[in-house]
């Protein structure tokens, strides 16, 4: 006899909603598709435009957008599709970065780490860092998901703050001052020192991660996750495991956020405890809300708009969040699916 949690997702678990008229649905799908294509073209042309305009900082700026977009998409997987509000997700961002930083530190001084001489090869270090983040996500998720609602928010916040103060206490690795990294990792012997090469690598990873997340949310697993979000009691009664699906999503989300931390460490050549603060978790959440929860593509737009506004507003005042706050309020009030919903149509799916 098969275990009830292992059975296929029942069709009744996700009730069919009355969709919009076919013509309107096609128009929205077309708008969404062209919005995505336009975004990809823009990302591909950034280095070309930067060279043409003699504004090399644009490559660096958009690299930052792309790195945070990966973290925001990862958070959307549990926030938008699982209704799991995690205020400790920046811990995985910091953990991914510190794995790279600590290995680079021991590799540079020749001291080794647990008998390992270290490495600068991305094909070794990046999967290692992502795996560590996934394992941390599995443990933290297993403990946190035994609660729900406000309790879940508070326990993820507590885990995030515990990790933050752990990093502050690591005086051997710079403590509160952070840890500098000598150089970027190499990818299969190819140097990533060229900002354009590193930028295109980040864009490729973003596209791959968005594609994977789209596949996940469109699968039976994704339907089960959304079913638990919409009606937990009914879903459990239909045979869905109440812990397995959210825990798997939380682990995948932690791994994606850790990948963003890995890229940030290589981008900035510096890691610090600030990467793991609860304020950083709040920024990631703001990007998801601004772009559109439960859309996958929305957080990419949200990250670009949030960081772009930050870049412009900080030129005027250090209290830029006073101006950012009303923007978030307006988006929440008038854009049910965030900026992506306004751009691609309110009925558009991510």
Protein backbone atom coordinates (compact mmCIF):
# COMPACT_ATOMS: atom_id res chain seq x y z
CA UNK A 1 0.00 0.00 0.00
CA UNK A 2 1.51 3.35 -1.03
CA UNK A 3 2.00 6.15 1.44
CA UNK A 4 -0.66 8.85 1.09
CA UNK A 5 1.99 11.57 0.83
CA UNK A 6 3.55 9.86 -2.17
CA UNK A 7 0.47 9.68 -4.34
CA UNK A 8 0.00 11.90 -7.37
CA UNK A 9 -1.51 15.29 -6.73
CA UNK A 10 -5.29 14.89 -7.00
CA UNK A 11 -6.94 16.97 -9.66
CA UNK A 12 -9.36 18.32 -7.04
CA UNK A 13 -6.44 19.72 -5.01
CA UNK A 14 -6.22 22.72 -7.32
CA UNK A 15 -9.74 23.90 -8.16
CA UNK A 16 -10.15 25.19 -11.68
CA UNK A 17 -10.85 28.90 -11.70
CA UNK A 18 -13.00 30.55 -14.30
CA UNK A 19 -10.51 32.09 -16.69
CA UNK A 20 -10.85 35.26 -18.74
CA UNK A 21 -12.31 35.17 -22.24
CA UNK A 22 -9.94 33.45 -24.71
CA UNK A 23 -9.21 36.61 -26.70
CA UNK A 24 -8.28 38.57 -23.58
CA UNK A 25 -6.20 35.66 -22.34
CA UNK A 26 -4.27 35.53 -25.63
CA UNK A 27 -3.63 39.27 -25.54
CA UNK A 28 -2.30 39.07 -21.99
CA UNK A 29 -0.09 36.12 -22.84
CA UNK A 30 1.26 38.00 -25.85
CA UNK A 31 1.97 41.11 -23.77
CA UNK A 32 3.71 39.00 -21.16
CA UNK A 33 5.78 37.21 -23.79
CA UNK A 34 6.89 40.43 -25.48
CA UNK A 35 7.71 42.00 -22.11
CA UNK A 36 9.99 39.06 -21.33
CA UNK A 37 11.63 39.19 -24.76
CA UNK A 38 12.22 42.95 -24.40
CA UNK A 39 13.82 42.36 -21.00
CA UNK A 40 16.14 39.66 -22.39
CA UNK A 41 17.16 41.88 -25.31
CA UNK A 42 17.92 44.74 -22.91
CA UNK A 43 20.05 42.49 -20.69
CA UNK A 44 21.94 41.18 -23.73
CA UNK A 45 22.65 44.69 -25.04
CA UNK A 46 23.84 46.27 -21.78
CA UNK A 47 27.60 45.81 -22.45
CA UNK A 48 27.13 47.06 -26.02
CA UNK A 49 25.24 50.14 -24.82
CA UNK A 50 27.80 50.74 -22.08
CA UNK A 51 30.59 50.71 -24.67
CA UNK A 52 28.67 52.92 -27.10
CA UNK A 53 27.84 55.48 -24.41
CA UNK A 54 31.28 55.17 -22.79
CA UNK A 55 29.57 54.42 -19.47
CA UNK A 56 31.35 51.32 -18.19
CA UNK A 57 29.58 51.53 -14.83
CA UNK A 58 26.37 50.32 -16.50
CA UNK A 59 27.80 46.79 -16.72
CA UNK A 60 28.57 46.84 -13.01
CA UNK A 61 25.14 48.30 -12.18
CA UNK A 62 23.24 45.70 -14.19
CA UNK A 63 25.38 42.90 -12.77
CA UNK A 64 24.11 43.99 -9.36
CA UNK A 65 20.53 43.96 -10.68
CA UNK A 66 20.94 40.42 -12.02
CA UNK A 67 22.49 39.03 -8.81
CA UNK A 68 19.69 40.41 -6.66
CA UNK A 69 17.12 39.23 -9.22
CA UNK A 70 18.27 35.63 -8.63
CA UNK A 71 17.79 36.08 -4.88
CA UNK A 72 14.36 37.71 -5.37
CA UNK A 73 13.13 34.95 -7.70
CA UNK A 74 14.27 32.39 -5.13
CA UNK A 75 12.30 34.12 -2.39
CA UNK A 76 9.23 34.37 -4.64
CA UNK A 77 9.20 30.59 -4.88
CA UNK A 78 8.14 30.36 -1.22
CA UNK A 79 6.56 33.79 -0.72
CA UNK A 80 4.45 33.96 -3.85
CA UNK A 81 3.63 30.28 -4.27
CA UNK A 82 3.77 29.01 -0.70
CA UNK A 83 2.72 32.08 1.33
CA UNK A 84 5.84 31.58 3.49
CA UNK A 85 7.05 34.96 4.74
CA UNK A 86 10.73 34.45 5.58
CA UNK A 87 12.57 37.31 7.27
CA UNK A 88 15.73 35.24 7.56
CA UNK A 89 16.38 34.51 3.90
CA UNK A 90 19.34 36.88 3.78
CA UNK A 91 21.17 34.32 5.94
CA UNK A 92 21.47 32.08 2.87
CA UNK A 93 22.68 35.04 0.81
CA UNK A 94 25.38 35.66 3.40
CA UNK A 95 26.22 31.97 3.79
CA UNK A 96 26.80 31.51 0.07
CA UNK A 97 29.08 34.52 0.01
CA UNK A 98 31.03 33.49 3.11
CA UNK A 99 31.69 29.99 1.76
CA UNK A 100 33.44 31.63 -1.19
CA UNK A 101 35.20 34.18 1.03
CA UNK A 102 36.46 31.70 3.62
CA UNK A 103 37.77 29.24 1.01
CA UNK A 104 39.47 32.13 -0.83
CA UNK A 105 41.04 33.29 2.45
CA UNK A 106 42.57 29.89 3.23
CA UNK A 107 43.59 29.31 -0.39
CA UNK A 108 45.44 32.63 -0.49
CA UNK A 109 47.41 32.15 2.74
CA UNK A 110 48.11 28.46 2.05
CA UNK A 111 46.73 27.30 5.40
CA UNK A 112 44.12 25.01 3.86
CA UNK A 113 40.72 24.14 5.28
CA UNK A 114 40.08 20.80 7.01
CA UNK A 115 43.06 19.33 5.19
CA UNK A 116 41.95 20.72 1.82
CA UNK A 117 44.35 23.11 0.10
CA UNK A 118 41.44 25.07 -1.34
CA UNK A 119 40.53 26.00 -4.89
CA UNK A 120 39.55 28.93 -7.04
CA UNK A 121 37.59 26.83 -9.55
CA UNK A 122 33.96 27.89 -9.79
CA UNK A 123 32.87 24.40 -10.85
CA UNK A 124 34.10 23.19 -7.45
CA UNK A 125 33.29 26.11 -5.16
CA UNK A 126 29.91 27.23 -6.46
CA UNK A 127 28.18 23.83 -6.21
CA UNK A 128 29.79 23.44 -2.77
CA UNK A 129 28.42 26.79 -1.58
CA UNK A 130 24.97 26.15 -3.05
CA UNK A 131 24.94 22.69 -1.45
CA UNK A 132 25.83 24.13 1.96
CA UNK A 133 23.01 26.68 1.62
CA UNK A 134 20.56 23.97 0.57
CA UNK A 135 21.53 21.88 3.60
CA UNK A 136 21.13 24.90 5.89
CA UNK A 137 17.75 25.60 4.27
CA UNK A 138 16.68 22.00 4.85
CA UNK A 139 17.53 22.16 8.56
CA UNK A 140 16.10 25.65 9.17
CA UNK A 141 13.02 24.88 7.09
CA UNK A 142 12.39 21.61 8.92
CA UNK A 143 12.36 23.44 12.23
CA UNK A 144 10.56 26.59 11.05
CA UNK A 145 7.78 24.88 9.09
CA UNK A 146 6.49 23.23 12.25
CA UNK A 147 5.04 26.67 12.91
CA UNK A 148 2.93 28.94 10.71
CA UNK A 149 1.83 32.55 10.37
CA UNK A 150 3.48 35.02 12.73
CA UNK A 151 5.37 32.23 14.49
CA UNK A 152 7.00 31.21 11.20
CA UNK A 153 8.00 34.82 10.51
CA UNK A 154 9.55 35.17 13.95
CA UNK A 155 11.46 31.89 13.89
CA UNK A 156 12.98 32.62 10.47
CA UNK A 157 13.90 36.09 11.74
CA UNK A 158 15.51 34.48 14.80
CA UNK A 159 17.56 32.07 12.68
CA UNK A 160 18.64 34.94 10.44
CA UNK A 161 19.77 37.06 13.38
CA UNK A 162 21.60 34.11 14.94
CA UNK A 163 23.58 33.66 11.75
CA UNK A 164 24.24 37.40 11.47
CA UNK A 165 25.74 37.57 14.96
CA UNK A 166 27.72 34.38 14.27
CA UNK A 167 29.36 36.17 11.33
CA UNK A 168 30.01 39.26 13.46
CA UNK A 169 31.74 37.02 16.01
CA UNK A 170 34.08 35.43 13.46
CA UNK A 171 36.97 37.77 14.20
CA UNK A 172 39.43 35.51 12.39
CA UNK A 173 37.53 36.32 9.19
CA UNK A 174 37.21 40.04 9.85
CA UNK A 175 34.20 40.06 12.15
CA UNK A 176 32.02 43.11 11.59
CA UNK A 177 34.57 44.57 9.13
CA UNK A 178 34.03 41.76 6.66
CA UNK A 179 36.45 39.78 4.54
CA UNK A 180 38.15 40.90 1.33
CA UNK A 181 38.60 38.45 -1.55
CA UNK A 182 41.73 38.65 -3.71
CA UNK A 183 40.23 37.71 -7.06
CA UNK A 184 37.22 36.18 -8.73
CA UNK A 185 36.93 32.45 -9.23
CA UNK A 186 37.84 30.90 -12.56
CA UNK A 187 35.33 28.89 -14.59
CA UNK A 188 36.86 25.82 -16.26
CA UNK A 189 40.15 27.73 -16.49
CA UNK A 190 38.46 30.87 -17.90
CA UNK A 191 39.06 34.06 -15.96
CA UNK A 192 36.03 36.03 -14.79
CA UNK A 193 38.00 39.23 -14.23
CA UNK A 194 36.50 40.85 -17.31
CA UNK A 195 33.29 42.57 -16.08
CA UNK A 196 31.49 41.75 -19.34
CA UNK A 197 32.30 38.04 -19.14
CA UNK A 198 31.14 37.92 -15.53
CA UNK A 199 28.00 39.88 -16.40
CA UNK A 200 26.98 37.49 -19.18
CA UNK A 201 27.63 34.54 -16.87
CA UNK A 202 25.31 36.08 -14.26
CA UNK A 203 22.64 36.69 -16.92
CA UNK A 204 22.94 33.08 -18.12
CA UNK A 205 22.52 31.82 -14.55
CA UNK A 206 19.51 34.10 -14.04
CA UNK A 207 17.84 32.79 -17.21
CA UNK A 208 18.56 29.19 -16.18
CA UNK A 209 17.25 29.78 -12.66
CA UNK A 210 14.06 31.47 -13.87
CA UNK A 211 13.49 28.62 -16.33
CA UNK A 212 13.97 26.04 -13.56
CA UNK A 213 11.62 27.88 -11.20
CA UNK A 214 9.01 28.13 -13.96
CA UNK A 215 9.28 24.38 -14.48
CA UNK A 216 8.91 23.80 -10.75
CA UNK A 217 5.80 25.94 -10.27
CA UNK A 218 4.21 24.50 -13.41
CA UNK A 219 4.78 20.89 -12.30
CA UNK A 220 2.60 18.71 -10.10
CA UNK A 221 4.85 19.70 -7.23
CA UNK A 222 4.11 23.38 -7.91
CA UNK A 223 0.37 22.72 -8.09
CA UNK A 224 0.53 20.90 -4.77
CA UNK A 225 2.43 23.80 -3.21
CA UNK A 226 -0.18 26.30 -4.42
CA UNK A 227 -2.96 24.04 -3.26
CA UNK A 228 -1.53 24.00 0.27
CA UNK A 229 -1.31 27.78 0.10
CA UNK A 230 -4.95 28.22 -0.99
CA UNK A 231 -6.63 25.65 1.26
CA UNK A 232 -4.32 23.74 3.59
CA UNK A 233 -6.99 21.65 5.32
CA UNK A 234 -8.63 20.51 2.11
CA UNK A 235 -5.26 19.67 0.55
CA UNK A 236 -4.22 17.55 3.52
CA UNK A 237 -7.58 15.79 3.42
CA UNK A 238 -6.93 14.98 -0.25
CA UNK A 239 -3.64 13.31 0.65
CA UNK A 240 -0.97 16.00 0.27
CA UNK A 241 1.94 15.91 2.73
CA UNK A 242 1.77 19.23 4.66
CA UNK A 243 5.51 19.37 5.38
CA UNK A 244 7.18 17.76 2.38
CA UNK A 245 6.15 20.26 -0.29
CA UNK A 246 6.85 23.51 1.62
CA UNK A 247 10.13 22.08 2.96
CA UNK A 248 11.31 21.13 -0.52
CA UNK A 249 10.40 24.59 -1.82
CA UNK A 250 12.18 26.23 1.14
CA UNK A 251 15.33 24.17 0.46
CA UNK A 252 15.32 25.04 -3.26
CA UNK A 253 14.74 28.69 -2.40
CA UNK A 254 17.68 28.65 0.04
CA UNK A 255 19.92 27.14 -2.64
CA UNK A 256 18.96 29.85 -5.16
CA UNK A 257 19.54 32.61 -2.63
CA UNK A 258 22.91 31.04 -1.81
CA UNK A 259 23.81 31.11 -5.51
CA UNK A 260 23.08 34.84 -5.51
CA UNK A 261 25.40 35.20 -2.50
CA UNK A 262 28.13 33.32 -4.38
CA UNK A 263 27.82 35.68 -7.34
CA UNK A 264 27.77 38.73 -5.06
CA UNK A 265 31.01 37.62 -3.38
CA UNK A 266 32.64 37.35 -6.81
CA UNK A 267 31.14 40.64 -7.96
CA UNK A 268 32.07 42.75 -4.93
CA UNK A 269 35.22 40.78 -3.97
CA UNK A 270 34.08 41.35 -0.41
CA UNK A 271 31.73 39.69 2.07
CA UNK A 272 30.46 41.05 5.37
CA UNK A 273 27.79 40.29 7.99
CA UNK A 274 25.64 43.00 6.38
CA UNK A 275 24.78 40.43 3.71
CA UNK A 276 22.82 38.48 6.34
CA UNK A 277 20.91 41.22 8.15
CA UNK A 278 17.12 41.12 8.48
CA UNK A 279 17.06 44.42 6.59
CA UNK A 280 18.53 42.60 3.59
CA UNK A 281 15.72 40.05 3.87
CA UNK A 282 13.28 42.96 3.91
CA UNK A 283 14.85 44.40 0.76
CA UNK A 284 14.48 41.06 -1.04
CA UNK A 285 10.85 40.91 0.06
CA UNK A 286 10.26 44.46 -1.18
CA UNK A 287 11.68 43.48 -4.59
CA UNK A 288 9.27 40.54 -4.80
CA UNK A 289 6.27 42.65 -3.78
CA UNK A 290 7.25 45.50 -6.09
CA UNK A 291 7.69 43.19 -9.08
CA UNK A 292 4.74 40.93 -8.31
CA UNK A 293 4.41 37.95 -6.00
CA UNK A 294 3.75 34.59 -7.59
CA UNK A 295 4.94 35.65 -11.06
CA UNK A 296 8.60 34.45 -11.17
CA UNK A 297 9.39 37.12 -13.79
CA UNK A 298 8.07 39.92 -11.58
CA UNK A 299 10.88 39.78 -8.99
CA UNK A 300 13.42 40.30 -11.79
CA UNK A 301 11.67 43.56 -12.71
CA UNK A 302 11.21 44.37 -9.03
CA UNK A 303 14.92 43.97 -8.32
CA UNK A 304 15.85 46.25 -11.23
CA UNK A 305 13.33 48.95 -10.26
CA UNK A 306 14.12 48.78 -6.53
CA UNK A 307 17.89 49.02 -7.02
CA UNK A 308 17.50 51.60 -9.79
CA UNK A 309 15.38 53.83 -7.56
CA UNK A 310 17.86 53.33 -4.74
CA UNK A 311 20.68 54.41 -7.05
CA UNK A 312 18.82 57.58 -8.06
CA UNK A 313 17.31 58.48 -4.69
CA UNK A 314 20.56 58.10 -2.74
CA UNK A 315 21.99 60.84 -4.95
CA UNK A 316 19.38 63.17 -3.40
CA UNK A 317 19.14 61.98 0.18
CA UNK A 318 20.48 59.31 2.49
CA UNK A 319 16.88 58.78 3.70
CA UNK A 320 15.88 57.30 0.36
CA UNK A 321 13.56 54.74 1.96
CA UNK A 322 11.21 57.60 2.90
CA UNK A 323 10.58 58.02 -0.82
CA UNK A 324 10.67 54.32 -1.65
CA UNK A 325 7.96 53.54 0.92
CA UNK A 326 5.15 55.42 -0.88
CA UNK A 327 6.12 53.72 -4.16
CA UNK A 328 5.66 50.30 -2.55
CA UNK A 329 2.35 51.37 -1.04
CA UNK A 330 1.04 52.56 -4.43
CA UNK A 331 2.11 49.32 -6.13
CA UNK A 332 0.41 47.22 -3.46
CA UNK A 333 -2.79 49.30 -3.67
CA UNK A 334 -3.11 49.58 -7.45
CA UNK A 335 -1.13 46.61 -8.81
CA UNK A 336 -2.40 43.27 -7.56
CA UNK A 337 0.43 41.46 -9.27
CA UNK A 338 2.98 44.23 -8.94
CA UNK A 339 4.75 46.01 -11.76
CA UNK A 340 4.83 42.87 -13.86
CA UNK A 341 1.05 42.59 -13.61
CA UNK A 342 0.67 46.21 -14.72
CA UNK A 343 3.07 45.69 -17.61
CA UNK A 344 1.94 42.29 -18.83
CA UNK A 345 -1.72 42.44 -17.80
CA UNK A 346 -3.45 41.77 -14.49
CA UNK A 347 -4.42 38.24 -15.43
CA UNK A 348 -0.90 37.28 -16.51
CA UNK A 349 0.87 34.38 -14.85
CA UNK A 350 4.54 34.27 -14.14
